[in-house]
Coordinates of N, CA, C and O in Angstrom, one line a residue:
X1 N 26.2 59.6 83.1 CA 25.5 60.2 84.3 C 24.6 59.1 84.7 O 24.1 58.2 84.0
X2 N 24.3 59.0 86.0 CA 23.5 58.0 86.6 C 22.3 58.6 87.1 O 22.2 59.7 87.7
X3 N 21.1 57.8 86.8 CA 19.7 58.5 87.5 C 19.3 57.6 88.5 O 19.4 56.2 88.4
X4 N 19.0 58.0 89.5 CA 18.7 57.2 90.6 C 16.8 57.0 90.9 O 16.5 58.3 90.9
X5 N 16.4 56.1 90.8 CA 15.0 55.8 90.8 C 14.7 55.3 92.1 O 14.9 54.3 92.5
X6 N 13.8 55.9 92.9 CA 13.2 55.4 94.2 C 14.4 55.1 95.2 O 14.4 54.2 95.9
X7 N 15.4 55.6 95.1 CA 16.7 55.4 95.7 C 17.3 54.0 96.1 O 18.1 53.7 96.7
X8 N 16.8 53.0 95.0 CA 17.4 51.8 95.1 C 17.9 51.3 93.8 O 18.8 50.7 93.9
X9 N 17.1 51.6 92.5 CA 17.6 51.3 91.7 C 18.4 52.4 90.6 O 18.0 53.6 90.8
X10 N 19.6 52.2 90.4 CA 20.4 52.8 89.6 C 20.6 52.5 88.1 O 20.9 51.4 87.7
X11 N 20.3 53.7 87.1 CA 20.2 53.3 86.0 C 21.4 54.0 85.3 O 21.2 55.4 85.2
X12 N 22.3 53.5 84.4 CA 23.3 54.4 83.9 C 22.9 54.9 82.6 O 22.5 53.9 81.9
X13 N 22.8 56.0 82.2 CA 22.5 56.5 81.0 C 23.4 57.2 80.5 O 24.1 58.3 80.9
X14 N 24.0 57.1 79.1 CA 24.9 57.8 78.3 C 24.6 58.9 77.7 O 23.3 58.7 77.2
X15 N 25.6 59.5 77.0 CA 25.2 60.5 76.3 C 24.5 59.9 74.9 O 23.7 60.5 74.1
X16 N 25.1 59.0 74.8 CA 24.7 58.3 73.3 C 23.3 57.6 73.5 O 22.4 57.8 72.4
X17 N 23.0 57.4 74.6 CA 21.5 56.8 74.9 C 20.4 58.0 74.9 O 19.6 57.6 74.1
X18 N 20.9 59.0 75.2 CA 20.1 60.5 75.3 C 19.8 60.7 73.7 O 18.7 61.1 73.2
X19 N 21.1 60.8 73.0 CA 21.0 61.2 71.7 C 20.2 60.3 70.8 O 19.1 60.7 70.0
X20 N 20.2 58.8 71.2 CA 19.3 57.9 70.3 C 18.0 58.1 70.6 O 17.1 57.9 69.6
X21 N 17.8 58.4 72.0 CA 16.3 58.7 72.2 C 16.0 59.8 71.7 O 14.5 60.0 71.1
X22 N 16.5 60.9 71.5 CA 16.2 62.2 70.8 C 15.9 62.0 69.5 O 14.9 62.5 69.1
X23 N 16.7 61.0 68.4 CA 16.5 60.8 67.2 C 15.5 60.1 67.0 O 14.7 60.2 66.0
X24 N 15.2 59.1 68.1 CA 14.0 58.2 67.8 C 12.6 59.2 67.8 O 11.7 59.0 67.2
X25 N 12.5 60.1 69.0 CA 11.6 60.8 69.2 C 11.2 61.9 67.8 O 10.1 62.0 67.4
X26 N 12.4 62.3 67.0 CA 12.3 63.0 66.0 C 11.5 62.2 64.8 O 10.6 62.9 64.0
X27 N 11.9 61.0 64.7 CA 11.5 60.1 63.6 C 10.0 59.8 64.0 O 9.2 59.4 63.0
X28 N 9.6 59.9 65.1 CA 8.2 59.4 65.3 C 7.3 60.5 65.3 O 5.8 60.4 65.3
X29 N 7.5 61.5 65.4 CA 6.6 62.9 65.4 C 6.5 63.2 63.8 O 7.4 63.4 63.1
X30 N 5.1 63.7 63.7 CA 4.5 64.0 62.5 C 5.0 65.3 62.4 O 4.9 66.2 61.1
X31 N 5.0 66.1 63.6 CA 5.3 67.6 63.3 C 6.7 68.0 62.9 O 7.7 67.3 63.1
X32 N 6.8 68.9 61.9 CA 8.0 69.3 61.4 C 8.8 69.8 62.8 O 8.4 70.9 63.3
X33 N 10.2 69.4 62.8 CA 10.9 69.8 64.0 C 12.5 70.0 63.3 O 12.8 69.2 62.4
X34 N 13.1 70.8 63.9 CA 14.7 71.2 63.7 C 15.6 70.0 63.9 O 15.4 69.5 65.0
X35 N 16.4 69.5 63.0 CA 17.3 68.5 63.4 C 18.7 69.2 63.3 O 19.6 68.4 63.9
X36 N 18.8 70.1 62.6 CA 20.2 71.1 62.5 C 19.9 72.3 62.5 O 18.8 72.7 61.7
X37 N 20.8 73.3 62.9 CA 20.8 74.5 62.6 C 22.4 75.1 62.5 O 23.1 74.5 63.2
X38 N 22.6 76.2 61.8 CA 23.7 76.8 61.4 C 23.8 78.1 61.0 O 22.8 78.7 61.2
X39 N 25.1 78.9 60.9 CA 25.3 80.1 60.3 C 26.0 80.0 58.9 O 27.0 79.6 58.9
X40 N 25.3 80.6 57.9 CA 25.7 80.8 56.8 C 26.6 81.8 56.8 O 25.9 83.2 56.6
X41 N 27.9 82.2 56.6 CA 28.5 83.3 56.6 C 28.5 84.1 55.4 O 28.3 85.5 55.4
X42 N 28.4 83.5 54.3 CA 28.4 84.0 52.9 C 27.1 84.9 52.8 O 26.9 85.8 52.0
X43 N 26.2 84.1 53.3 CA 24.7 84.8 53.1 C 24.3 85.4 54.2 O 23.1 86.1 54.3
X44 N 25.1 85.6 55.3 CA 24.6 86.2 56.6 C 23.5 85.8 57.3 O 22.5 86.9 57.3
X45 N 23.1 84.7 57.2 CA 21.9 84.0 57.6 C 21.9 83.2 58.4 O 22.9 82.1 58.3
X46 N 20.8 82.7 59.2 CA 20.7 81.5 60.0 C 19.9 80.5 59.2 O 18.7 80.6 58.6
X47 N 20.4 79.3 59.2 CA 19.5 78.3 58.5 C 19.1 77.1 59.5 O 19.8 77.0 60.5
X48 N 17.9 76.6 59.3 CA 17.4 75.5 60.0 C 17.2 74.5 59.0 O 16.2 74.7 58.0
X49 N 17.3 73.1 59.4 CA 17.0 71.8 58.5 C 16.2 71.3 59.4 O 16.4 71.1 60.8
X50 N 14.9 70.8 58.7 CA 13.8 70.1 59.5 C 14.0 68.6 59.3 O 14.6 68.3 58.2
X51 N 12.9 68.1 60.0 CA 13.1 66.3 60.0 C 12.4 65.9 58.7 O 12.5 64.9 58.3
X52 N 11.5 67.0 58.1 CA 10.9 66.7 56.7 C 11.6 66.8 55.7 O 11.0 66.8 54.3
X53 N 13.0 67.2 55.6 CA 13.9 67.5 54.4 C 13.8 69.1 54.2 O 14.6 69.3 53.2
X54 N 13.0 69.7 54.6 CA 12.9 71.2 54.3 C 14.2 71.7 55.0 O 14.3 71.6 56.1
X55 N 14.5 73.0 54.4 CA 15.6 73.9 54.9 C 15.2 75.3 54.6 O 14.9 75.3 53.7
X56 N 15.2 76.0 55.8 CA 15.0 77.5 55.3 C 16.0 78.3 56.2 O 16.9 77.8 57.0
X57 N 16.1 79.6 55.7 CA 17.0 80.3 56.2 C 16.3 81.8 56.5 O 15.6 82.2 55.8
X58 N 16.9 82.5 57.3 CA 16.5 83.7 57.8 C 17.6 84.8 58.1 O 18.6 84.6 58.5
X59 N 17.7 85.8 57.3 CA 18.7 86.9 57.5 C 18.9 87.4 58.9 O 17.8 87.5 59.5
X60 N 20.1 87.3 59.1 CA 20.5 87.8 60.7 C 19.8 88.9 61.0 O 19.6 89.2 62.2
X61 N 20.0 89.8 60.3 CA 19.4 91.4 60.5 C 18.0 91.3 61.0 O 17.6 92.0 61.8
X62 N 17.2 90.3 60.6 CA 15.8 90.2 61.1 C 15.6 89.6 62.4 O 14.6 90.0 63.0
X63 N 16.5 88.9 63.0 CA 16.4 88.1 64.2 C 16.9 89.0 65.5 O 17.9 89.4 65.6
X64 N 15.8 89.2 66.3 CA 16.3 90.1 67.5 C 17.3 89.6 68.3 O 17.4 88.3 68.7
X65 N 18.4 90.3 68.7 CA 19.3 89.9 69.6 C 20.7 89.5 68.9 O 21.5 89.1 69.6
X66 N 20.7 89.3 67.7 CA 21.9 88.8 66.9 C 22.4 89.7 66.1 O 23.6 89.4 65.2
X67 N 22.2 91.1 66.1 CA 22.9 92.0 65.3 C 24.2 92.3 65.6 O 25.2 92.5 64.7
X68 N 24.5 92.1 67.0 CA 25.9 92.5 67.2 C 26.9 91.2 67.5 O 27.8 91.2 67.9
X69 N 26.2 89.9 67.3 CA 27.1 88.7 67.6 C 28.1 88.5 66.3 O 27.9 88.9 65.3
X70 N 29.1 88.0 66.8 CA 30.2 87.7 66.0 C 29.7 86.4 65.2 O 28.9 85.8 65.5
X71 N 30.6 86.3 64.0 CA 30.4 84.9 63.3 C 30.5 83.7 64.1 O 29.9 82.5 64.0
X72 N 31.7 83.5 64.8 CA 31.8 82.6 65.8 C 30.5 82.3 66.6 O 30.3 81.3 66.8
X73 N 30.2 83.4 67.4 CA 29.0 83.2 68.1 C 27.8 82.8 67.5 O 27.0 81.7 68.3
X74 N 27.5 83.1 66.5 CA 26.4 82.8 65.6 C 26.5 81.3 65.0 O 25.6 80.6 64.9
X75 N 27.7 80.9 65.1 CA 28.0 79.3 64.4 C 27.6 78.4 65.8 O 27.5 77.3 65.4
X76 N 27.5 79.0 66.8 CA 27.4 78.3 68.1 C 25.8 78.0 68.3 O 25.5 77.5 69.5
X77 N 25.1 78.1 67.5 CA 23.3 77.7 67.5 C 23.3 76.3 67.8 O 24.1 75.5 67.3
X78 N 22.5 76.1 68.9 CA 22.3 74.9 69.1 C 20.5 74.1 69.0 O 19.7 75.3 69.1
X79 N 20.4 73.3 68.4 CA 18.6 72.9 68.3 C 18.8 72.1 69.9 O 19.1 71.5 70.3
X80 N 17.5 72.6 70.6 CA 17.2 72.2 71.9 C 15.9 71.3 71.8 O 15.0 71.4 70.9
X81 N 15.6 70.6 72.9 CA 14.6 69.8 73.1 C 14.4 68.7 72.0 O 15.4 68.1 71.6
X82 N 13.3 68.4 71.3 CA 13.2 67.5 70.4 C 13.2 68.3 68.8 O 12.7 67.7 68.0
X83 N 13.8 69.3 69.1 CA 13.9 70.1 67.7 C 12.8 71.3 67.7 O 12.5 71.6 66.7
X84 N 12.3 71.9 68.7 CA 11.2 72.7 68.9 C 11.8 74.2 69.0 O 11.2 75.1 68.8
X85 N 13.2 74.3 69.2 CA 13.8 75.4 69.7 C 15.2 75.6 69.1 O 15.8 74.7 69.2
X86 N 15.7 76.9 68.7 CA 17.2 76.8 68.6 C 17.6 78.1 69.4 O 16.8 78.9 69.9
X87 N 19.0 78.0 69.9 CA 19.2 78.9 71.0 C 20.9 79.1 70.9 O 21.5 78.2 70.4
X88 N 21.3 80.2 71.4 CA 22.6 80.7 71.4 C 22.9 80.8 73.1 O 22.1 81.3 73.7
X89 N 24.1 80.4 73.5 CA 24.4 80.8 74.9 C 25.0 81.9 75.1 O 24.5 82.8 76.1
X90 N 25.5 82.5 74.1 CA 26.2 83.8 74.1 C 26.1 84.5 72.4 O 26.6 84.2 71.6
X91 N 25.3 85.3 72.3 CA 24.1 86.0 73.3 C 23.2 85.3 73.5 O 22.9 84.0 73.0
X92 N 22.6 85.4 74.6 CA 21.6 84.5 75.4 C 20.2 85.1 74.7 O 19.5 85.7 74.9
X93 N 20.1 84.1 73.3 CA 19.0 84.4 72.5 C 18.2 82.9 72.2 O 19.2 82.0 71.7
X94 N 17.1 83.0 72.2 CA 16.4 81.7 71.6 C 15.2 82.0 70.9 O 14.5 83.0 71.2
X95 N 14.8 81.1 69.8 CA 13.7 81.2 69.1 C 12.8 79.8 69.0 O 13.6 78.8 69.0
X96 N 11.4 79.9 69.0 CA 10.7 78.5 68.7 C 10.9 78.2 67.1 O 10.9 79.5 66.3
X97 N 10.9 77.3 66.7 CA 11.0 76.9 65.3 C 9.7 77.3 64.7 O 9.4 77.9 63.6
X98 N 8.3 77.1 65.7 CA 7.3 77.4 65.0 C 6.8 78.8 64.9 O 6.4 79.1 64.0
X99 N 7.5 79.7 65.6 CA 7.5 81.1 65.7 C 8.0 81.4 64.4 O 7.8 82.4 63.8
X100 N 9.4 80.9 64.2 CA 10.2 81.5 62.9 C 9.5 80.9 61.9 O 9.4 81.6 60.8
X101 N 8.9 79.8 61.6 CA 8.2 79.6 60.3 C 6.8 80.3 60.4 O 6.6 80.6 59.1
X102 N 6.4 81.1 61.4 CA 5.3 82.1 61.3 C 5.7 83.6 61.0 O 4.9 84.4 60.9
X103 N 7.2 83.6 60.9 CA 7.6 84.8 60.7 C 7.6 85.7 61.9 O 7.8 87.1 61.9
X104 N 7.9 85.1 63.0 CA 8.0 85.8 64.2 C 9.7 86.0 64.6 O 9.9 84.9 65.0
X105 N 10.0 86.9 64.5 CA 11.3 87.1 64.8 C 12.0 87.8 66.0 O 13.2 88.1 66.2
X106 N 10.9 88.0 66.9 CA 11.5 88.9 68.2 C 10.1 89.4 68.9 O 8.9 88.9 68.5
X107 N 10.3 90.1 69.6 CA 9.1 90.7 70.6 C 8.1 91.6 69.8 O 8.5 91.9 68.6
X108 N 7.1 91.9 70.1 CA 6.0 92.7 69.6 C 6.5 93.9 69.2 O 6.5 94.5 67.9
X109 N 7.3 94.5 69.9 CA 8.3 95.9 69.8 C 9.1 95.7 68.7 O 9.2 96.6 67.5
X110 N 9.9 94.5 68.6 CA 10.9 94.4 67.4 C 10.0 94.2 66.0 O 10.5 94.8 65.2
X111 N 9.0 93.4 66.0 CA 8.2 93.1 64.9 C 7.6 94.3 64.3 O 7.6 94.6 63.3
X112 N 7.2 95.1 65.2 CA 6.6 96.4 64.9 C 7.7 97.4 64.1 O 7.4 98.0 63.3
X113 N 8.8 97.4 64.9 CA 9.8 98.4 64.1 C 10.4 97.6 62.9 O 10.6 98.5 61.9
X114 N 10.5 96.5 62.8 CA 10.7 95.9 61.3 C 9.6 96.2 60.3 O 10.0 96.6 59.3
X115 N 8.4 96.0 60.8 CA 7.3 96.6 59.7 C 7.5 98.3 59.5 O 7.3 98.4 58.5
X116 N 7.9 98.9 60.3 CA 7.8 100.4 60.3 C 9.1 100.8 59.3 O 8.9 101.5 58.5
X117 N 10.2 100.0 59.7 CA 11.2 100.3 58.7 C 10.8 99.9 57.3 O 11.2 100.5 56.3
X118 N 10.4 98.6 57.1 CA 10.1 98.3 56.0 C 9.1 99.0 55.3 O 9.0 99.0 53.8
X119 N 8.1 99.6 55.9 CA 7.1 100.4 55.4 C 7.8 102.0 54.9 O 7.2 102.6 54.1
X120 N 8.7 102.1 55.4 CA 9.3 103.5 55.1 C 10.4 103.4 54.0 O 10.8 104.5 53.6
X121 N 10.7 102.2 53.6 CA 11.3 102.1 52.3 C 11.1 103.0 51.1 O 9.7 102.8 50.8
X122 N 11.8 103.2 50.4 CA 11.4 103.9 49.2 C 12.1 103.1 47.9 O 13.3 102.5 48.3
X123 N 11.5 103.2 46.7 CA 12.2 102.5 45.5 C 11.4 103.3 44.4 O 10.4 104.1 44.5
X124 N 11.9 103.0 43.4 CA 11.3 103.8 42.1 C 10.0 103.3 41.7 O 9.4 104.2 41.3
X125 N 9.9 102.2 41.8 CA 8.3 101.7 41.8 C 7.3 102.2 42.8 O 6.2 102.5 42.3
X126 N 7.8 102.3 44.0 CA 6.9 102.6 44.9 C 6.7 104.3 44.7 O 5.6 104.9 44.7
X127 N 7.7 105.2 44.3 CA 7.4 106.2 43.9 C 6.8 106.7 42.6 O 5.9 107.5 42.7
X128 N 6.8 105.8 41.6 CA 6.2 106.0 40.4 C 4.8 105.7 41.0 O 3.6 106.3 40.3
X129 N 4.4 104.6 41.8 CA 2.9 104.4 42.1 C 2.3 105.3 42.7 O 1.1 105.9 42.4
X130 N 3.1 106.0 43.7 CA 2.4 107.4 44.5 C 2.4 108.3 43.4 O 1.0 109.0 43.7
X131 N 3.1 108.8 42.5 CA 2.8 109.6 41.4 C 1.7 109.5 40.5 O 0.6 110.3 40.3
X132 N 1.4 108.1 40.3 CA 0.2 107.6 39.5 C -1.0 107.8 40.4 O -1.8 108.4 39.8
X133 N -0.9 107.6 41.5 CA -2.2 107.8 42.6 C -2.3 109.2 42.7 O -3.7 109.5 42.6
X134 N -1.3 109.9 42.7 CA -1.4 111.4 43.0 C -2.2 112.1 41.7 O -3.0 113.0 41.8
X135 N -1.9 111.5 40.4 CA -2.3 112.1 39.2 C -4.1 111.8 39.3 O -4.7 112.4 38.6
X136 N -4.5 110.8 39.8 CA -5.8 110.3 40.0 C -6.6 111.0 40.9 O -7.8 110.8 41.1
X137 N -5.9 111.8 41.6 CA -6.6 112.6 42.8 C -6.4 112.2 44.2 O -6.8 112.7 45.2
X138 N -5.4 111.1 44.3 CA -4.6 110.6 45.6 C -5.6 109.7 46.0 O -6.7 109.2 45.6
X139 N -5.5 109.5 47.3 CA -6.1 108.3 47.9 C -7.8 108.6 48.4 O -7.9 109.9 48.6
X140 N -8.6 108.0 48.1 CA -9.9 108.3 48.4 C -10.3 108.5 49.7 O -9.6 108.0 50.3
X141 N -11.1 109.4 49.9 CA -11.3 109.9 51.1 C -12.2 108.8 51.7 O -13.3 108.2 51.5
X142 N -12.1 108.4 53.3 CA -12.8 107.4 53.8 C -14.1 107.9 54.1 O -14.2 109.4 54.6
X143 N -15.2 107.1 54.0 CA -16.6 107.5 54.4 C -16.9 107.2 56.0 O -16.4 106.2 56.2
X144 N -17.5 108.3 56.5 CA -18.0 107.9 57.7 C -19.0 107.1 57.7 O -20.1 107.2 57.1
X145 N -19.0 105.8 58.3 CA -19.9 105.0 58.3 C -21.0 105.0 59.7 O -20.4 105.5 60.6
X146 N -22.1 105.0 59.6 CA -23.1 105.1 60.7 C -23.3 103.9 61.5 O -23.3 102.9 60.6
X147 N -23.0 103.8 62.6 CA -23.4 102.6 63.4 C -24.7 102.4 63.7 O -25.5 103.4 64.2
X148 N -25.4 101.2 63.9 CA -26.6 101.0 63.9 C -27.0 101.1 65.7 O -26.0 101.1 66.5
X149 N -28.1 101.9 66.2 CA -28.1 102.4 67.4 C -28.5 101.1 68.2 O -28.9 100.1 68.0

């Protein structure tokens, strides 16, 4: 690839030069950035390896837009920029690493639906807690508070 500056100077830049500059930028940055990402078939999860040695993974089912992707498509994840984003060409899906670290796995509507589904889950423990609370008279009534005029 050639870059022309001021129409007179031609600088040849190779893919190796670009990769070396990217790695140098990762090493100089104190901010945690992704250096590698992939798909773990056995755990059905996307993993991200950071420049500070941390590796984390997110179950695929939590990530908006990846539910119908094939294993082959999921394996094609790329780290973009200086490590701030991971993305797939097919399906056309991308996430910021900062957002994923904060637990943002999609749009507001998607996150709301994840919360609704999680809240509606039942378990023996949850049922026992509800029965114990009911035996005490149920949830206390909320008191109406007067607002200052």
